[in-house]
Every structure is written in structure tokens, then in C-alpha cells.
Amino acid sequence: MILGLPILSLVIWLPILAGIIVLATGGDKNANLARMIALPGSILGFLVAIPLYTRFNMLSSGMQFVEMVPWVERFHVNYHLGIDGISLWLVLLNCLTTPLVVIAGWKVIEKKVSQYMAAFLIMSGIVNGVFMALDALLFYVFWEAMLIPMFIIIGVWGGPNRVYAAIKFFLYTLLGSLLMLVALIYLYNLSGSFDILDYYRQPLTMTAQILIFIAFFVAFAVKVPMWPVHTWLPDAHVEAPTGGSVVLAAVMLKVGAYGFLRFSLPIAPDASHALSGFMITLSLIAVVYIGLVALVQSDMKKLIAYSSISHMGFVTLGIFIFSSIGTEGALVQMISHGFVSGAMFLCVGVLYDRMHSRLISDYGGVANRMPMFAAFFMLFSMANSGLPGTSGFAGEFMVILGALKANFWLAFLAATTLVFGAAYTLWMYKRVIFGAVSNNHVMELSDINSREFLFLAVLAIAVLGMGVYPLPFAEAMHASVNDLLMHVAHTKLQ
Amino acid sequence: MNFSMPDLTPALPEIVLLGALAAIMIIDLMVDDPKKSVTYLLTQASLLVCAIVTVYSSGSVPMHTFDNMYVADTMTSVLKVGSYISVAMLLSYSRGYIESRGLCRGEFYTLSLFAVLGMMVMISANNFLTLYLGLELMSLSLYAMVALQRDSHVATEAAMKYFVLGALASGILLYGMSMLYGATGSLDIGRVLEAIKSGQANTNVLVFGVVFVVAGLGFKLGAVPFHMWIPDVYHGAPTPVTLFIGSAPKLAAFAFVLRILSGGLQPLVHDWSQMLSILAVLSMAVGNITAIAQTNLKRMLAYSTISHMGFLLLGILSGTVNGYSSAMFYVLVYALMTLGGFGMILLLSREGFEADKLDDFRGLNARSPWNAFIMLLLMFSMAGIPPTAGFYAKFAVLQAALNAGHLGLVITAVIFSLIGAFYYLRIVKLMYFDSPVDNEPISGSFDAKLILGANGIAMLFLGILPQSLMTLCALSIQSSMLGF
């Protein structure tokens, strides 16, 4: 509570309310009105989230700004919200992404504008709810509700194969979620509560822990996505409109990793340890193998999608080496990936809006016509390949450092990403941007306008700021991460 | 020989409805009005009066009358009011449809009310004989309603199938009841319970009787393998009648199942819960998988009903108070979802156009974003996606089943509901992702649109605030358990 206001509820419900108002503007006659409401709504959503950082107590590991109201008493479900160092930055990342997406879709989206804007605003609120919920059922409700707007976004404004992608996305994620629901009901029947913090203290046998871990694993691994359940992501990314890809990459992928930190590790610590080898193996396959897959892509969006999977492999790797630097590295990597991948998709979107092609081979020599764009794209490509001084470096470096302490070969394999990442990103950059102008379409390109400059500049500042001075990020999460690791180190077996 | 007047209070709603029904039948003959507005309004008014009488005559302690053959408690009141509401809603949805199809006759309304009367008797019955009377009154009215569209051979065929199979099921049910009577020496549910508890009854005969009773019940609910009639009848019957069969009778059937199984046959819970678990798994499997292949929305919803009945049985077979109240919540939410789904078909249909193909929903979002949104809520609710009511219905049932130790069943149910999500999603896909093939404006009266909107929003409302209805269900079940 700040100034007597339930700040967390505001962060969740303001964007949703704005979304409903935008929806009420009706058809495309009022498209401009819808845009004019959506932008202030999304900015307001970001502004109300700022006090979360300024009033955040860095030294406390517990939940802050807690709100708790009974919700469904028959099942002891509470409307229980709170954030700690783990969720703080994810909430802020999400709140920052929404206005950028609204701006990015400003002119590009011409049909059903109000529904497009509303879907993003409503989704932003729901995702905030996922990061803030401290009640397992509340979490589940937000978690599933998140699918509905994304399904619509991919299916309505997506590319030619959008229906397949949307349904694949929905069913993949639903499968995982339903198993998680069974695990949550099991925990409820055992502990008589849906409070996540009660689950942390609930003793569990090894068998139960393994089963619960697997149920959570299916839910979260699909969202991350981890190899081999990643196949929905390239489809969804390629078919989604630019805004959808940005939100998918920047925010949606984070909820899976967040789930591991909030549920799997503290609720089933012994199973997490027992299965860490398995998790690390999958993460390394994602890092190395998917990195190689990215190398051969001819479609820019697909390339970035695979690069996302590879980068998220770093996140899960960092989480499952159970060291403070590894976990913090994973979190920093998540935030950084949010900025970088969002920016990369926006860059591809800028090109796509002009040429209506995502194929690398259709481009070449873009720098001649779009110098300013080339500069931005350069920065984000560097960040994507983990160049020191950009945000991409900080997280990867911390995870590699953590891995090095655990095992040299682990670190060695993980570090190959610095090579592959640079290879696929810069090679793509070279083919698209450099060289002579390859065809007449490229010749007709015009450089970015002020609207595009705005969102790319915001992300550029974020990427550079985080790369140069990552301390505020690490500082806020330190206490919570240590607390989490303490939970994980403590056996639950009796 | 002394005769004492029975206490009529528990049966007051039924008496009122019967009186109103008799009056409506006569008034309908007197008034010459092709639109039957008077009959319609009187029907709605009598349902309203019944609702008021039901609410005011009910108490939390079960009241018995007619020598224990009849009972009224909180559960009966809730389910009766639920039936009135769903019938009232369906009558308002179907006005436009029956007018344009020449079904607008007084019989439509009076048969509806007779069916409601049958349901009320079923809900309140405390004796096998009363149960059977109520069931037959309801079924016979429904057979006639299916056949109301005389000239349509599809409808006539459906009515014939419904009648023959329904009569067979009634026969099976009666046979089972007679065995229970033979084993326990009574038709009164309370005495049957006592006889079984005392251990005097012959277990073999009892279990044999239970098999037949469960088969009969399975037929009435439409659980696999007794589901054959559902797709054809749903498809063939005029849409308002399909909606009728799909909604309120399930509430009555739920009361029926609960009275017999959890009331009279509670000591045999192990036997019947095994049978129900087979029915539940088969229903979920056949219902969800077959629904995928359907191109007709009415048929698809028929298979979806079958799968919902599987979920309902999952709650009942838990054999706990928690399970029964979850199942009751489920059946109430189910009735609302069905009303909304068929209500949308009725709203989109017009003269010469049934709107019952999946393709008829193509591009609905472009034609009417509001109606598409309502249908979206209904579909996600049927699929059990939060934040809609269908989620809490499924959740409550799964929780009860898991609490009773049916982990395998729960996981099966979850997997089939994933498969089920696919065909509900397909409707959403058609409405939102495809462009419309027909651009006729959506007709339909204002009140039907308003009620349909409220119906859809109720799915969202109950999904966000399910507490009150859940408490009501829990109270109802507790009150009905007091009777035993």
C-alpha cells in the first residue's frame, strides 16, 4: 500500500480497465480515438508501477506491498498479491513493454484497432497479475487468462499461417497448465491452503516432490520454452504481428522461468536437486543446439525466435546451478533478453512494414538507405550476441561465472553461445544491412520516422544503461535470491 | 379409518404450477392471437410466481409430505428455481425461432410447463415411484416437443428415436428399481437405506439392481455407452427443443442421481462409484474426441454435453458431500453455458437459415463484436479456461475427485479436457480469425439479446466471483443430506 492505495492492484487493473474502455470505442470508425486512449492508458500503467521501485526495500527478502482479501472462501483462495526482488523487475519490464507495443502498432495496425490495443492492455494487466500473485489459484487464473488475448492477437493480426500457430500455441501451453493445476490441487488437499508461501513450508515425500516437479516442469518448460517443447515458439513468433512477437519474447517467455523460481525450486527443493542434471542438460542442448539451428534460418523472425530459445536456455541453466550468482545472472539475463529481443523484433517489424518480407535474402545494403536504423539495429545485434557494455553481456557473464564454479565443462559449453550468438546475429546483420543495395525495393526504403525512433531509442537507453550499470538490477534481487537459495538448500523430506 | 390431510406446503409450487397450467391451456384456446403473446407472457408469469412460491415455501430443514413420498429442502428449491430460470430464458430466446417456423402454438408453451412440472416432481421425489412419475411426465412432454415440427422428417425421426430409446431406458430403470424393492422390501428411499444398512438385504440382488439403475440413469444423463440418442436428437429436434433437452432436465437428472445413489444407495458407494468411473471416463473420451469431427454445431454441442456429463459424474463418484456440491455447481454452470450456446444459435438463425453449422459462425466478430465476445466467453467457459465459470466448475470437481483419491481419473479428465479445448477454440477461431460469409444483419428481439448478453456476462461474473453460488450448492447438499 502506498498513500493508502493498493498499488499492486492498480498496476494490474489500470491497464485492464484502459483496455475495456478502448474496446468500448467500437469499430474502426473510431480507430484514432482507440489509439488516443490506449497510449495514455499504457503510459499510466507504467507510471503507477514506478513507485514499486522507488519505494522498494532492497534489504528485505520478504514480500512487499502485500494485499490480501479473501476471494473464494470455499477453497480458501485469497486475492493475495505481493512482490519481491525476483518479480519486481519483471513487472517493470512488462509495464515498459506495453507502451512501446502500443506505439509500434500505431500506424501499422489498420483493422480492428480497438481490439488490438485492448488485447495488449488487458494482457499487460494479466501478466502483471501472474508476477504478483501469491495465491496459487490466483496465479493459475492469471496464467491461463493470459492465453486468451495472445491467442486472439496471433490469430487475428498474424501472418498467413496464423491459425495453425495460434491453436498450437494455445494447446501446447494449456497441456502444461492443466498438469500444473492437478499439482496445485494435490498441494491444496495436503496443506489446506492455496497460499504459495504455505507451500514453501509444506513437507513432502520424495515421490510427491518428483511428481509435483514434473507437473510444474511441463507447465513452465513449455512457456520458457525449453528444448524439446520449444517448437510452438518459432511458429507463434513468425506468425504473430510485431507487437505480439515483442510481448511474447519480452514478457511471456519470462513467466516460465519465473514459475521455476517461484514454484518448482522452493516447493520441491529435493526434487530440484535430484533432477538438476536433467534440467542442466536440457538447458545446454537449448544453448548449443538451438544456437546452431538459429544459424541456418533464412527468416529473420525465426532466427530471433531461435536465438530467444537459446538465450532462455541460459536462464534455466543459471537457475539450476543453485548459486547466488547463477540465479541472479539468470534474472538479469531475463530482463536483458526482454529489452534485447523486444528491440530485435521491433527492428524486424520496421523492415517488414516497409518491405512485407522477413526473408534475409530479400534484403541487402539497407544501411545505404536507412543509416539511422542501421545504427540502432547494430546496437541491438551486438547486445544479442552478448557484447560487453550492453545488457546482454551482464547476464551471460554471471551465468557462465556461476557455471564455472560448478563445473568447468558446463561453463565451456555455455560459453559457446558467445561464439554462436555472435555468428548468427552478426551474419544476419551483415547480410541485411551491409553490402551494395541488392534490389529496387531496398532502393525505395525510407529511414525510420520519429515514432519508430522513439521506441527504439527507449530500448537502446535501457540496453546500454543496463550493460554499463547493472547494479540496481542485481541489488534489488539480492536479498530475495539468497532467501530462495536458502529454501532450496533446506530439505523438505522428513 | 382415519384420514388426515397431508401438509401441502412442500408441494405448493407444483400445485401452483398445475393450476396455472390448466388456466393457460383454456385461455390459449380463447385468445385468438397468431403470435401467442398472451400465452407466452402467462407462461413466463407462472414461472415467476412459481419461483416466488418456491423461495418462500422452502426451509433449511427438509420437509416431507404425502407419507414421505415427497420432500422439499434447500437443494430442491435451488434446483427448481434453476429450472424455472433456464426454461424462462429458453422461452425468450426461442420466440423468434418458433414464430418463423410455424411452431408457435399453445402446445409449445403448455408442454414446456408440463415438462417443468415433471422436473419439479423428479427433484422433490423421495420414493422410487414418485421419481419415476416425474421422470415420465417430463420425458413424455419432451418426446412430444421434439415431434412438434410435424412436417420435418428429421424431427420426427429424432422424436421416434428419443421415444423408443427413452422407453427402453425407463424400462431398465424400472427393472432395477423392482430388484431394489425385492431386496429391501420398500420403495421409499429412506427405508431402502435403512434396509441396506441393516445388512438384511441380499447383496447380490442389490448390486444387480444397482447396475440396472445406473444404466437407466446413465441413459437419462447421456453418459457413454448410453449416449446414442443424444447426437441424433440434438441434431434433429428444433433448436429450442434441443436447448430444452440440454438444459433444465439435466438439473432434474442430477437431483435424481443424487437422491438414488447418494441417498438410498450410499452404503453401496464402492459398487456404484466404480461403475460411474467407467461411465465418466468413456463419456469424456467419446464426447471430446467425437466432437472434433463434427461440422454441425448442434451435434458438436451434443458431444460436448456428453463430455460434460462425464465431468459431472466425476464429482458424484467421489461419494463425498464435497463432491456432490461440486457436481451441483457444475450442473448449474453447465445449464447456463448450454443456454448461452444454443441461445446464440437461435439468435443468429432466421427464416430459412438455421445457423447450426460451424461455418455459420465465420467472421461473427466482424458482424457483431458484442455477440462474438459473448460466444467467446461461453466457449472458453465450456473449455474450462479461467476467468470463466467453467473453470471453477471443473476445478471444484477435480478437487473433490482428487481428494477422494482418484488421481488417475483426474489426470485422464485433464487430458480429455485439453482435447476438448480444441473444438471450442475452433469456434473462437471461426468467429475471430475468419472473414464472414454472410452479412445479413442479426435480427432477434431486444429482450432475447439482452438476456443472452447477461447470460454470457454471467459466465465471466461467476468465474470471478464464484463464492456465492458455491456456498449455495454446499448448503443445498448439506440440507438434503439431513434427510437421511
mmCIF file with all atom_site columns, C-alpha atoms in Angstrom, chain B residues 111-180:
data_model
loop_
_atom_site.group_PDB
_atom_site.id
_atom_site.type_symbol
_atom_site.label_atom_id
_atom_site.label_alt_id
_atom_site.label_comp_id
_atom_site.label_asym_id
_atom_site.label_entity_id
_atom_site.label_seq_id
_atom_site.pdbx_PDB_ins_code
_atom_site.Cartn_x
_atom_site.Cartn_y
_atom_site.Cartn_z
_atom_site.occupancy
_atom_site.B_iso_or_equiv
_atom_site.pdbx_formal_charge
_atom_site.auth_seq_id
_atom_site.auth_comp_id
_atom_site.auth_asym_id
_atom_site.auth_atom_id
_atom_site.pdbx_PDB_model_num
ATOM 1  C CA . LEU B 1 111 ? -45.769 -28.821 -22.968 1.00 0.00 ? 111 LEU B CA 1
ATOM 2  C CA . SER B 1 112 ? -42.852 -26.799 -21.655 1.00 0.00 ? 112 SER B CA 1
ATOM 3  C CA . LEU B 1 113 ? -44.704 -26.225 -18.439 1.00 0.00 ? 113 LEU B CA 1
ATOM 4  C CA . PHE B 1 114 ? -45.680 -29.887 -18.180 1.00 0.00 ? 114 PHE B CA 1
ATOM 5  C CA . ALA B 1 115 ? -42.032 -30.796 -18.576 1.00 0.00 ? 115 ALA B CA 1
ATOM 6  C CA . VAL B 1 116 ? -41.162 -28.316 -15.848 1.00 0.00 ? 116 VAL B CA 1
ATOM 7  C CA . LEU B 1 117 ? -43.775 -29.910 -13.632 1.00 0.00 ? 117 LEU B CA 1
ATOM 8  C CA . GLY B 1 118 ? -42.207 -33.295 -14.278 1.00 0.00 ? 118 GLY B CA 1
ATOM 9  C CA . MET B 1 119 ? -38.818 -31.962 -13.376 1.00 0.00 ? 119 MET B CA 1
ATOM 10 C CA . MET B 1 120 ? -40.145 -30.498 -10.160 1.00 0.00 ? 120 MET B CA 1
ATOM 11 C CA . VAL B 1 121 ? -41.619 -33.835 -9.176  1.00 0.00 ? 121 VAL B CA 1
ATOM 12 C CA . MET B 1 122 ? -38.325 -35.551 -10.016 1.00 0.00 ? 122 MET B CA 1
ATOM 13 C CA . ILE B 1 123 ? -36.372 -33.050 -7.981  1.00 0.00 ? 123 ILE B CA 1
ATOM 14 C CA . SER B 1 124 ? -38.628 -33.421 -4.958  1.00 0.00 ? 124 SER B CA 1
ATOM 15 C CA . ALA B 1 125 ? -39.293 -37.132 -5.127  1.00 0.00 ? 125 ALA B CA 1
ATOM 16 C CA . ASN B 1 126 ? -38.344 -39.235 -2.153  1.00 0.00 ? 126 ASN B CA 1
ATOM 17 C CA . ASN B 1 127 ? -39.750 -42.510 -3.363  1.00 0.00 ? 127 ASN B CA 1
ATOM 18 C CA . PHE B 1 128 ? -38.874 -44.595 -6.399  1.00 0.00 ? 128 PHE B CA 1
ATOM 19 C CA . LEU B 1 129 ? -42.433 -44.392 -7.594  1.00 0.00 ? 129 LEU B CA 1
ATOM 20 C CA . THR B 1 130 ? -42.610 -40.611 -7.387  1.00 0.00 ? 130 THR B CA 1
ATOM 21 C CA . LEU B 1 131 ? -39.247 -40.354 -9.112  1.00 0.00 ? 131 LEU B CA 1
ATOM 22 C CA . TYR B 1 132 ? -40.498 -42.478 -11.921 1.00 0.00 ? 132 TYR B CA 1
ATOM 23 C CA . LEU B 1 133 ? -43.718 -40.492 -12.254 1.00 0.00 ? 133 LEU B CA 1
ATOM 24 C CA . GLY B 1 134 ? -41.812 -37.250 -12.502 1.00 0.00 ? 134 GLY B CA 1
ATOM 25 C CA . LEU B 1 135 ? -39.376 -38.702 -14.989 1.00 0.00 ? 135 LEU B CA 1
ATOM 26 C CA . GLU B 1 136 ? -42.134 -39.966 -17.248 1.00 0.00 ? 136 GLU B CA 1
ATOM 27 C CA . LEU B 1 137 ? -44.107 -36.737 -17.105 1.00 0.00 ? 137 LEU B CA 1
ATOM 28 C CA . MET B 1 138 ? -41.004 -34.852 -18.156 1.00 0.00 ? 138 MET B CA 1
ATOM 29 C CA . SER B 1 139 ? -39.942 -37.325 -20.820 1.00 0.00 ? 139 SER B CA 1
ATOM 30 C CA . LEU B 1 140 ? -43.365 -37.648 -22.448 1.00 0.00 ? 140 LEU B CA 1
ATOM 31 C CA . SER B 1 141 ? -43.649 -33.873 -22.730 1.00 0.00 ? 141 SER B CA 1
ATOM 32 C CA . LEU B 1 142 ? -40.223 -33.739 -24.297 1.00 0.00 ? 142 LEU B CA 1
ATOM 33 C CA . TYR B 1 143 ? -40.967 -36.532 -26.793 1.00 0.00 ? 143 TYR B CA 1
ATOM 34 C CA . ALA B 1 144 ? -43.975 -34.565 -27.922 1.00 0.00 ? 144 ALA B CA 1
ATOM 35 C CA . MET B 1 145 ? -41.990 -31.344 -28.165 1.00 0.00 ? 145 MET B CA 1
ATOM 36 C CA . VAL B 1 146 ? -39.369 -32.944 -30.382 1.00 0.00 ? 146 VAL B CA 1
ATOM 37 C CA . ALA B 1 147 ? -42.130 -34.085 -32.712 1.00 0.00 ? 147 ALA B CA 1
ATOM 38 C CA . LEU B 1 148 ? -43.845 -30.710 -32.697 1.00 0.00 ? 148 LEU B CA 1
ATOM 39 C CA . GLN B 1 149 ? -42.413 -29.870 -36.102 1.00 0.00 ? 149 GLN B CA 1
ATOM 40 C CA . ARG B 1 150 ? -44.688 -32.387 -37.808 1.00 0.00 ? 150 ARG B CA 1
ATOM 41 C CA . ASP B 1 151 ? -43.596 -31.789 -41.375 1.00 0.00 ? 151 ASP B CA 1
ATOM 42 C CA . SER B 1 152 ? -39.904 -32.210 -40.766 1.00 0.00 ? 152 SER B CA 1
ATOM 43 C CA . HIS B 1 153 ? -38.946 -35.819 -41.172 1.00 0.00 ? 153 HIS B CA 1
ATOM 44 C CA . VAL B 1 154 ? -35.649 -35.218 -39.355 1.00 0.00 ? 154 VAL B CA 1
ATOM 45 C CA . ALA B 1 155 ? -37.524 -34.025 -36.310 1.00 0.00 ? 155 ALA B CA 1
ATOM 46 C CA . THR B 1 156 ? -39.991 -36.882 -36.493 1.00 0.00 ? 156 THR B CA 1
ATOM 47 C CA . GLU B 1 157 ? -37.191 -39.380 -36.767 1.00 0.00 ? 157 GLU B CA 1
ATOM 48 C CA . ALA B 1 158 ? -35.463 -37.796 -33.802 1.00 0.00 ? 158 ALA B CA 1
ATOM 49 C CA . ALA B 1 159 ? -38.656 -37.948 -31.791 1.00 0.00 ? 159 ALA B CA 1
ATOM 50 C CA . MET B 1 160 ? -39.110 -41.601 -32.647 1.00 0.00 ? 160 MET B CA 1
ATOM 51 C CA . LYS B 1 161 ? -35.564 -42.457 -31.633 1.00 0.00 ? 161 LYS B CA 1
ATOM 52 C CA . TYR B 1 162 ? -35.874 -40.467 -28.478 1.00 0.00 ? 162 TYR B CA 1
ATOM 53 C CA . PHE B 1 163 ? -39.148 -42.142 -27.595 1.00 0.00 ? 163 PHE B CA 1
ATOM 54 C CA . VAL B 1 164 ? -38.067 -45.720 -28.281 1.00 0.00 ? 164 VAL B CA 1
ATOM 55 C CA . LEU B 1 165 ? -34.726 -45.437 -26.546 1.00 0.00 ? 165 LEU B CA 1
ATOM 56 C CA . GLY B 1 166 ? -36.222 -43.392 -23.724 1.00 0.00 ? 166 GLY B CA 1
ATOM 57 C CA . ALA B 1 167 ? -38.878 -46.015 -23.132 1.00 0.00 ? 167 ALA B CA 1
ATOM 58 C CA . LEU B 1 168 ? -36.211 -48.702 -23.119 1.00 0.00 ? 168 LEU B CA 1
ATOM 59 C CA . ALA B 1 169 ? -34.214 -46.782 -20.546 1.00 0.00 ? 169 ALA B CA 1
ATOM 60 C CA . SER B 1 170 ? -37.274 -46.270 -18.404 1.00 0.00 ? 170 SER B CA 1
ATOM 61 C CA . GLY B 1 171 ? -37.872 -49.991 -18.569 1.00 0.00 ? 171 GLY B CA 1
ATOM 62 C CA . ILE B 1 172 ? -34.325 -50.732 -17.469 1.00 0.00 ? 172 ILE B CA 1
ATOM 63 C CA . LEU B 1 173 ? -34.654 -48.253 -14.660 1.00 0.00 ? 173 LEU B CA 1
ATOM 64 C CA . LEU B 1 174 ? -37.926 -49.779 -13.505 1.00 0.00 ? 174 LEU B CA 1
ATOM 65 C CA . TYR B 1 175 ? -36.410 -53.227 -13.607 1.00 0.00 ? 175 TYR B CA 1
ATOM 66 C CA . GLY B 1 176 ? -33.557 -52.034 -11.420 1.00 0.00 ? 176 GLY B CA 1
ATOM 67 C CA . MET B 1 177 ? -35.975 -50.414 -9.026  1.00 0.00 ? 177 MET B CA 1
ATOM 68 C CA . SER B 1 178 ? -38.018 -53.570 -8.785  1.00 0.00 ? 178 SER B CA 1
ATOM 69 C CA . MET B 1 179 ? -34.899 -55.504 -7.832  1.00 0.00 ? 179 MET B CA 1
ATOM 70 C CA . LEU B 1 180 ? -34.085 -52.996 -5.156  1.00 0.00 ? 180 LEU B CA 1
#
